[in-house]
Amino acid sequence: MDLGLLEAAVGADGFMPEDEGRALASAALAAPGGVILEVGSYLGKSTLYLAAAARARGGKVVTVDHHRGSEEHQAGWEYHDPGLVDSSVGLIDTLPGFRRTIAAAGAEDVVVAVVARAEEFAAIWGSPLAFLFLDGSHTDESAQRDLASWAPHLTVGGILAIHDVFPDPADGGQAPYRIYRRALESGEFTEIEGQGSLRLLRRERFGESTETV
């Protein structure tokens, strides 16, 4: 993989631990042929790990994020950063920081950034995914919606990656854990080796009610 992009990812702002980020990149590199897609990119740290894999594969990584921040980024919440507020509209705007991260790392040639709500973009997406990384809003409603709208696009043999999966509520929020359990209990996925809070699942089949692209 592109060692420069991996090093840039380590130094970028964000919440992805290095060991989990490198595991994410390795899993994306090993996925079958097709598109790599990330739901929830924040300032681009995890995007760079995926970009390192995409460049090695000779492909692209598509990211989708509305860039208004998740619930935990809003005023009064734990991860709020006043410096990310666009004073002209009074709302979080992570897009400028994301673009700086990708440009500074020299990854603009492999990153396709879409500014949209994930479920709205999923409704018009038409290509099979080889690798799907879910790391958007961590409320139950949003996490369940991300899984429901994007998992049907993942091809058989493709990899579903979910970040911040904590079985113990004392370690973190439970929404990612619940969608991880939902995917496993569907019978459509089997788990492969992950790293830390990063869980990796391989699609084995489509369920009877799953709509495919």
PDB file of C-alpha atoms in Angstrom:
ATOM      1  CA  MET A   1       0.000   0.000   0.000  1.00  0.00           C
ATOM      2  CA  ASP A   2       0.951   3.664  -0.274  1.00  0.00           C
ATOM      3  CA  LEU A   3       3.104   4.215   2.828  1.00  0.00           C
ATOM      4  CA  GLY A   4       2.854   7.990   2.452  1.00  0.00           C
ATOM      5  CA  LEU A   5      -0.932   7.847   2.720  1.00  0.00           C
ATOM      6  CA  LEU A   6      -0.739   5.518   5.712  1.00  0.00           C
ATOM      7  CA  GLU A   7       1.634   7.913   7.464  1.00  0.00           C
ATOM      8  CA  ALA A   8      -0.612  10.855   6.609  1.00  0.00           C
ATOM      9  CA  ALA A   9      -3.566   8.973   8.069  1.00  0.00           C
ATOM     10  CA  VAL A  10      -1.732   8.401  11.340  1.00  0.00           C
ATOM     11  CA  GLY A  11      -1.040  12.139  11.650  1.00  0.00           C
ATOM     12  CA  ALA A  12      -4.476  13.358  10.590  1.00  0.00           C
ATOM     13  CA  ASP A  13      -7.114  14.643  13.011  1.00  0.00           C
ATOM     14  CA  GLY A  14      -9.797  12.138  13.895  1.00  0.00           C
ATOM     15  CA  PHE A  15     -10.734   9.209  16.103  1.00  0.00           C
ATOM     16  CA  MET A  16      -9.366   6.133  14.323  1.00  0.00           C
ATOM     17  CA  PRO A  17      -6.596   4.365  16.312  1.00  0.00           C
ATOM     18  CA  GLU A  18      -3.614   3.424  14.178  1.00  0.00           C
ATOM     19  CA  ASP A  19      -3.961  -0.333  14.655  1.00  0.00           C
ATOM     20  CA  GLU A  20      -7.628  -0.217  13.649  1.00  0.00           C
ATOM     21  CA  GLY A  21      -6.865   2.074  10.720  1.00  0.00           C
ATOM     22  CA  ARG A  22      -4.200  -0.236   9.355  1.00  0.00           C
ATOM     23  CA  ALA A  23      -6.544  -3.203   9.775  1.00  0.00           C
ATOM     24  CA  LEU A  24      -9.199  -1.242   7.869  1.00  0.00           C
ATOM     25  CA  ALA A  25      -6.764  -0.562   5.031  1.00  0.00           C
ATOM     26  CA  SER A  26      -5.628  -4.181   4.877  1.00  0.00           C
ATOM     27  CA  ALA A  27      -9.197  -5.457   4.746  1.00  0.00           C
ATOM     28  CA  ALA A  28     -10.084  -3.020   1.961  1.00  0.00           C
ATOM     29  CA  LEU A  29      -7.003  -4.070   0.005  1.00  0.00           C
ATOM     30  CA  ALA A  30      -7.976  -7.745   0.290  1.00  0.00           C
ATOM     31  CA  ALA A  31     -11.627  -7.226  -0.680  1.00  0.00           C
ATOM     32  CA  PRO A  32     -12.834  -8.511  -4.069  1.00  0.00           C
ATOM     33  CA  GLY A  33     -12.874  -6.236  -7.095  1.00  0.00           C
ATOM     34  CA  GLY A  34     -15.285  -3.334  -6.934  1.00  0.00           C
ATOM     35  CA  VAL A  35     -15.942  -0.035  -5.219  1.00  0.00           C
ATOM     36  CA  ILE A  36     -14.791   0.913  -1.707  1.00  0.00           C
ATOM     37  CA  LEU A  37     -17.354   3.147   0.019  1.00  0.00           C
ATOM     38  CA  GLU A  38     -17.219   4.938   3.360  1.00  0.00           C
ATOM     39  CA  VAL A  39     -20.249   6.254   5.240  1.00  0.00           C
ATOM     40  CA  GLY A  40     -19.147   9.019   7.625  1.00  0.00           C
ATOM     41  CA  SER A  41     -15.789  10.626   6.872  1.00  0.00           C
ATOM     42  CA  TYR A  42     -15.586  13.546   9.383  1.00  0.00           C
ATOM     43  CA  LEU A  43     -12.167  15.166   8.717  1.00  0.00           C
ATOM     44  CA  GLY A  44     -10.807  12.382   6.516  1.00  0.00           C
ATOM     45  CA  LYS A  45      -8.559  10.332   8.792  1.00  0.00           C
ATOM     46  CA  SER A  46     -10.164   6.967   8.040  1.00  0.00           C
ATOM     47  CA  THR A  47     -10.587   8.033   4.411  1.00  0.00           C
ATOM     48  CA  LEU A  48      -6.810   8.164   4.036  1.00  0.00           C
ATOM     49  CA  TYR A  49      -6.457   4.585   5.273  1.00  0.00           C
ATOM     50  CA  LEU A  50      -8.985   3.516   2.657  1.00  0.00           C
ATOM     51  CA  ALA A  51      -7.287   5.686   0.032  1.00  0.00           C
ATOM     52  CA  ALA A  52      -4.026   3.813   0.630  1.00  0.00           C
ATOM     53  CA  ALA A  53      -5.824   0.585  -0.221  1.00  0.00           C
ATOM     54  CA  ALA A  54      -7.702   2.108  -3.147  1.00  0.00           C
ATOM     55  CA  ARG A  55      -4.515   3.407  -4.744  1.00  0.00           C
ATOM     56  CA  ALA A  56      -2.874   0.008  -4.410  1.00  0.00           C
ATOM     57  CA  ARG A  57      -5.940  -1.555  -6.062  1.00  0.00           C
ATOM     58  CA  GLY A  58      -5.902   0.979  -8.864  1.00  0.00           C
ATOM     59  CA  GLY A  59      -9.346   2.218  -7.851  1.00  0.00           C
ATOM     60  CA  LYS A  60     -11.177   4.872  -5.857  1.00  0.00           C
ATOM     61  CA  VAL A  61     -12.736   5.295  -2.447  1.00  0.00           C
ATOM     62  CA  VAL A  62     -16.133   7.006  -2.409  1.00  0.00           C
ATOM     63  CA  THR A  63     -17.063   8.840   0.782  1.00  0.00           C
ATOM     64  CA  VAL A  64     -20.530  10.066   1.703  1.00  0.00           C
ATOM     65  CA  ASP A  65     -21.098  12.521   4.551  1.00  0.00           C
ATOM     66  CA  HIS A  66     -23.402  15.508   4.995  1.00  0.00           C
ATOM     67  CA  HIS A  67     -20.507  17.188   6.856  1.00  0.00           C
ATOM     68  CA  ARG A  68     -22.808  18.807   9.428  1.00  0.00           C
ATOM     69  CA  GLY A  69     -21.442  16.567  12.154  1.00  0.00           C
ATOM     70  CA  SER A  70     -22.942  13.696  14.111  1.00  0.00           C
ATOM     71  CA  GLU A  71     -24.959  14.234  17.286  1.00  0.00           C
ATOM     72  CA  GLU A  72     -21.841  13.984  19.451  1.00  0.00           C
ATOM     73  CA  HIS A  73     -20.240  16.850  17.508  1.00  0.00           C
ATOM     74  CA  GLN A  74     -23.002  19.339  18.215  1.00  0.00           C
ATOM     75  CA  ALA A  75     -22.789  22.130  20.810  1.00  0.00           C
ATOM     76  CA  GLY A  76     -22.992  20.815  24.352  1.00  0.00           C
ATOM     77  CA  TRP A  77     -21.852  17.303  23.428  1.00  0.00           C
ATOM     78  CA  GLU A  78     -18.581  15.561  24.274  1.00  0.00           C
ATOM     79  CA  TYR A  79     -16.853  15.865  20.914  1.00  0.00           C
ATOM     80  CA  HIS A  80     -17.976  19.380  19.986  1.00  0.00           C
ATOM     81  CA  ASP A  81     -15.237  21.510  18.395  1.00  0.00           C
ATOM     82  CA  PRO A  82     -16.219  25.212  18.168  1.00  0.00           C
ATOM     83  CA  GLY A  83     -13.582  25.652  15.473  1.00  0.00           C
ATOM     84  CA  LEU A  84     -15.670  23.519  13.107  1.00  0.00           C
ATOM     85  CA  VAL A  85     -18.723  25.795  13.303  1.00  0.00           C
ATOM     86  CA  ASP A  86     -19.467  27.832  10.180  1.00  0.00           C
ATOM     87  CA  SER A  87     -20.351  31.183  11.770  1.00  0.00           C
ATOM     88  CA  SER A  88     -22.276  32.318   8.701  1.00  0.00           C
ATOM     89  CA  VAL A  89     -24.945  29.648   9.257  1.00  0.00           C
ATOM     90  CA  GLY A  90     -24.250  28.577  12.845  1.00  0.00           C
ATOM     91  CA  LEU A  91     -23.775  24.906  11.872  1.00  0.00           C
ATOM     92  CA  ILE A  92     -20.925  22.412  11.986  1.00  0.00           C
ATOM     93  CA  ASP A  93     -19.098  22.176   8.662  1.00  0.00           C
ATOM     94  CA  THR A  94     -16.391  19.521   8.455  1.00  0.00           C
ATOM     95  CA  LEU A  95     -16.064  19.680   4.665  1.00  0.00           C
ATOM     96  CA  PRO A  96     -13.272  22.319   4.534  1.00  0.00           C
ATOM     97  CA  GLY A  97     -11.206  20.322   7.036  1.00  0.00           C
ATOM     98  CA  PHE A  98     -11.880  17.101   5.160  1.00  0.00           C
ATOM     99  CA  ARG A  99     -10.754  18.656   1.893  1.00  0.00           C
ATOM    100  CA  ARG A 100      -7.569  19.989   3.504  1.00  0.00           C
ATOM    101  CA  THR A 101      -6.755  16.540   4.893  1.00  0.00           C
ATOM    102  CA  ILE A 102      -7.196  14.833   1.533  1.00  0.00           C
ATOM    103  CA  ALA A 103      -5.334  17.529  -0.412  1.00  0.00           C
ATOM    104  CA  ALA A 104      -2.411  17.682   2.028  1.00  0.00           C
ATOM    105  CA  ALA A 105      -1.968  13.923   1.754  1.00  0.00           C
ATOM    106  CA  GLY A 106      -2.033  14.031  -2.057  1.00  0.00           C
ATOM    107  CA  ALA A 107      -5.065  11.755  -2.190  1.00  0.00           C
ATOM    108  CA  GLU A 108      -7.460  13.812  -4.316  1.00  0.00           C
ATOM    109  CA  ASP A 109      -6.889  11.467  -7.254  1.00  0.00           C
ATOM    110  CA  VAL A 110      -8.334   8.458  -5.416  1.00  0.00           C
ATOM    111  CA  VAL A 111     -10.984  10.036  -3.150  1.00  0.00           C
ATOM    112  CA  VAL A 112     -14.446  10.841  -4.530  1.00  0.00           C
ATOM    113  CA  ALA A 113     -16.284  12.881  -1.895  1.00  0.00           C
ATOM    114  CA  VAL A 114     -20.070  13.108  -1.958  1.00  0.00           C
ATOM    115  CA  VAL A 115     -21.793  15.663   0.274  1.00  0.00           C
ATOM    116  CA  ALA A 116     -25.172  14.125   1.042  1.00  0.00           C
ATOM    117  CA  ARG A 117     -27.132  12.199   3.618  1.00  0.00           C
ATOM    118  CA  ALA A 118     -26.096   8.572   3.316  1.00  0.00           C
ATOM    119  CA  GLU A 119     -29.574   7.126   2.906  1.00  0.00           C
ATOM    120  CA  GLU A 120     -30.462   9.636   0.165  1.00  0.00           C
ATOM    121  CA  PHE A 121     -27.313   8.833  -1.786  1.00  0.00           C
ATOM    122  CA  ALA A 122     -27.861   5.084  -1.328  1.00  0.00           C
ATOM    123  CA  ALA A 123     -31.266   5.420  -3.002  1.00  0.00           C
ATOM    124  CA  ILE A 124     -29.623   6.536  -6.260  1.00  0.00           C
ATOM    125  CA  TRP A 125     -26.439   4.434  -6.048  1.00  0.00           C
ATOM    126  CA  GLY A 126     -26.264   1.739  -8.724  1.00  0.00           C
ATOM    127  CA  SER A 127     -22.947  -0.127  -8.493  1.00  0.00           C
ATOM    128  CA  PRO A 128     -22.012  -3.228  -6.457  1.00  0.00           C
ATOM    129  CA  LEU A 129     -19.732  -2.512  -3.507  1.00  0.00           C
ATOM    130  CA  ALA A 130     -16.673  -4.611  -2.688  1.00  0.00           C
ATOM    131  CA  PHE A 131     -16.090  -2.923   0.660  1.00  0.00           C
ATOM    132  CA  LEU A 132     -18.480  -0.940   2.842  1.00  0.00           C
ATOM    133  CA  PHE A 133     -17.278   0.965   5.902  1.00  0.00           C
ATOM    134  CA  LEU A 134     -19.990   2.223   8.270  1.00  0.00           C
ATOM    135  CA  ASP A 135     -18.788   4.947  10.628  1.00  0.00           C
ATOM    136  CA  GLY A 136     -21.518   7.585  10.546  1.00  0.00           C
ATOM    137  CA  SER A 137     -23.788   8.894  13.272  1.00  0.00           C
ATOM    138  CA  HIS A 138     -23.931   6.606  16.310  1.00  0.00           C
ATOM    139  CA  THR A 139     -27.588   7.000  17.204  1.00  0.00           C
ATOM    140  CA  ASP A 140     -29.636   3.831  16.827  1.00  0.00           C
ATOM    141  CA  GLU A 141     -31.929   5.355  14.209  1.00  0.00           C
ATOM    142  CA  SER A 142     -29.083   6.592  12.045  1.00  0.00           C
ATOM    143  CA  ALA A 143     -26.892   3.494  12.367  1.00  0.00           C
ATOM    144  CA  GLN A 144     -29.789   1.173  11.531  1.00  0.00           C
ATOM    145  CA  ARG A 145     -30.676   3.362   8.556  1.00  0.00           C
ATOM    146  CA  ASP A 146     -27.091   3.269   7.258  1.00  0.00           C
ATOM    147  CA  LEU A 147     -27.007  -0.516   7.442  1.00  0.00           C
ATOM    148  CA  ALA A 148     -30.424  -0.921   5.838  1.00  0.00           C
ATOM    149  CA  SER A 149     -29.722   1.476   2.984  1.00  0.00           C
ATOM    150  CA  TRP A 150     -26.174   0.414   2.098  1.00  0.00           C
ATOM    151  CA  ALA A 151     -25.765  -3.289   2.952  1.00  0.00           C
ATOM    152  CA  PRO A 152     -27.968  -4.381   0.004  1.00  0.00           C
ATOM    153  CA  HIS A 153     -25.358  -2.883  -2.341  1.00  0.00           C
ATOM    154  CA  LEU A 154     -22.559  -5.084  -0.973  1.00  0.00           C
ATOM    155  CA  THR A 155     -21.696  -7.947  -3.303  1.00  0.00           C
ATOM    156  CA  VAL A 156     -21.320 -11.574  -2.226  1.00  0.00           C
ATOM    157  CA  GLY A 157     -17.757 -11.914  -0.993  1.00  0.00           C
ATOM    158  CA  GLY A 158     -17.653  -8.222  -0.141  1.00  0.00           C
ATOM    159  CA  ILE A 159     -16.605  -6.923   3.263  1.00  0.00           C
ATOM    160  CA  LEU A 160     -18.737  -4.948   5.699  1.00  0.00           C
ATOM    161  CA  ALA A 161     -16.637  -2.985   8.208  1.00  0.00           C
ATOM    162  CA  ILE A 162     -18.254  -1.382  11.257  1.00  0.00           C
ATOM    163  CA  HIS A 163     -16.352   0.938  13.603  1.00  0.00           C
ATOM    164  CA  ASP A 164     -16.817   1.609  17.327  1.00  0.00           C
ATOM    165  CA  VAL A 165     -18.354  -1.774  18.123  1.00  0.00           C
ATOM    166  CA  PHE A 166     -18.361  -2.106  21.914  1.00  0.00           C
ATOM    167  CA  PRO A 167     -20.194  -5.095  23.430  1.00  0.00           C
ATOM    168  CA  ASP A 168     -19.843  -3.534  26.902  1.00  0.00           C
ATOM    169  CA  PRO A 169     -21.870  -0.308  27.271  1.00  0.00           C
ATOM    170  CA  ALA A 170     -19.219   0.958  29.693  1.00  0.00           C
ATOM    171  CA  ASP A 171     -16.776   1.168  26.764  1.00  0.00           C
ATOM    172  CA  GLY A 172     -18.935   3.117  24.313  1.00  0.00           C
ATOM    173  CA  GLY A 173     -22.279   3.660  22.642  1.00  0.00           C
ATOM    174  CA  GLN A 174     -24.268   0.638  21.574  1.00  0.00           C
ATOM    175  CA  ALA A 175     -25.670   1.614  18.171  1.00  0.00           C
ATOM    176  CA  PRO A 176     -22.708   0.218  16.161  1.00  0.00           C
ATOM    177  CA  TYR A 177     -22.791  -2.959  18.260  1.00  0.00           C
ATOM    178  CA  ARG A 178     -26.480  -3.414  17.527  1.00  0.00           C
ATOM    179  CA  ILE A 179     -26.047  -3.129  13.752  1.00  0.00           C
ATOM    180  CA  TYR A 180     -23.095  -5.525  13.952  1.00  0.00           C
ATOM    181  CA  ARG A 181     -25.347  -8.016  15.756  1.00  0.00           C
ATOM    182  CA  ARG A 182     -28.163  -7.408  13.278  1.00  0.00           C
ATOM    183  CA  ALA A 183     -25.864  -8.155  10.335  1.00  0.00           C
ATOM    184  CA  LEU A 184     -24.579 -11.356  11.927  1.00  0.00           C
ATOM    185  CA  GLU A 185     -28.029 -12.548  12.969  1.00  0.00           C
ATOM    186  CA  SER A 186     -29.357 -12.039   9.435  1.00  0.00           C
ATOM    187  CA  GLY A 187     -27.417 -15.118   8.371  1.00  0.00           C
ATOM    188  CA  GLU A 188     -26.039 -13.192   5.395  1.00  0.00           C
ATOM    189  CA  PHE A 189     -22.606 -12.493   6.920  1.00  0.00           C
ATOM    190  CA  THR A 190     -19.812 -14.340   8.671  1.00  0.00           C
ATOM    191  CA  GLU A 191     -17.273 -12.595  10.866  1.00  0.00           C
ATOM    192  CA  ILE A 192     -13.607 -12.440   9.949  1.00  0.00           C
ATOM    193  CA  GLU A 193     -10.746 -11.173  12.084  1.00  0.00           C
ATOM    194  CA  GLY A 194     -11.013  -7.480  12.979  1.00  0.00           C
ATOM    195  CA  GLN A 195      -9.050  -5.215  15.280  1.00  0.00           C
ATOM    196  CA  GLY A 196     -10.179  -3.527  18.476  1.00  0.00           C
ATOM    197  CA  SER A 197     -13.550  -1.885  17.937  1.00  0.00           C
ATOM    198  CA  LEU A 198     -13.347  -2.478  14.172  1.00  0.00           C
ATOM    199  CA  ARG A 199     -15.440  -5.500  13.195  1.00  0.00           C
ATOM    200  CA  LEU A 200     -15.224  -7.107   9.766  1.00  0.00           C
ATOM    201  CA  LEU A 201     -17.947  -9.246   8.208  1.00  0.00           C
ATOM    202  CA  ARG A 202     -17.941 -11.048   4.857  1.00  0.00           C
ATOM    203  CA  ARG A 203     -21.170 -11.298   2.899  1.00  0.00           C
ATOM    204  CA  GLU A 204     -21.912 -14.943   2.173  1.00  0.00           C
ATOM    205  CA  ARG A 205     -25.343 -14.618   0.616  1.00  0.00           C
ATOM    206  CA  PHE A 206     -28.389 -12.404   0.244  1.00  0.00           C
ATOM    207  CA  GLY A 207     -31.468 -13.013   2.350  1.00  0.00           C
ATOM    208  CA  GLU A 208     -34.814 -13.538   0.702  1.00  0.00           C
ATOM    209  CA  SER A 209     -35.958 -10.017   1.558  1.00  0.00           C
ATOM    210  CA  THR A 210     -32.709  -8.272   0.619  1.00  0.00           C
ATOM    211  CA  GLU A 211     -32.957  -6.025  -2.388  1.00  0.00           C
ATOM    212  CA  THR A 212     -29.845  -6.087  -4.536  1.00  0.00           C
ATOM    213  CA  VAL A 213     -28.656  -3.594  -7.089  1.00  0.00           C
TER     214      VAL A 213
END
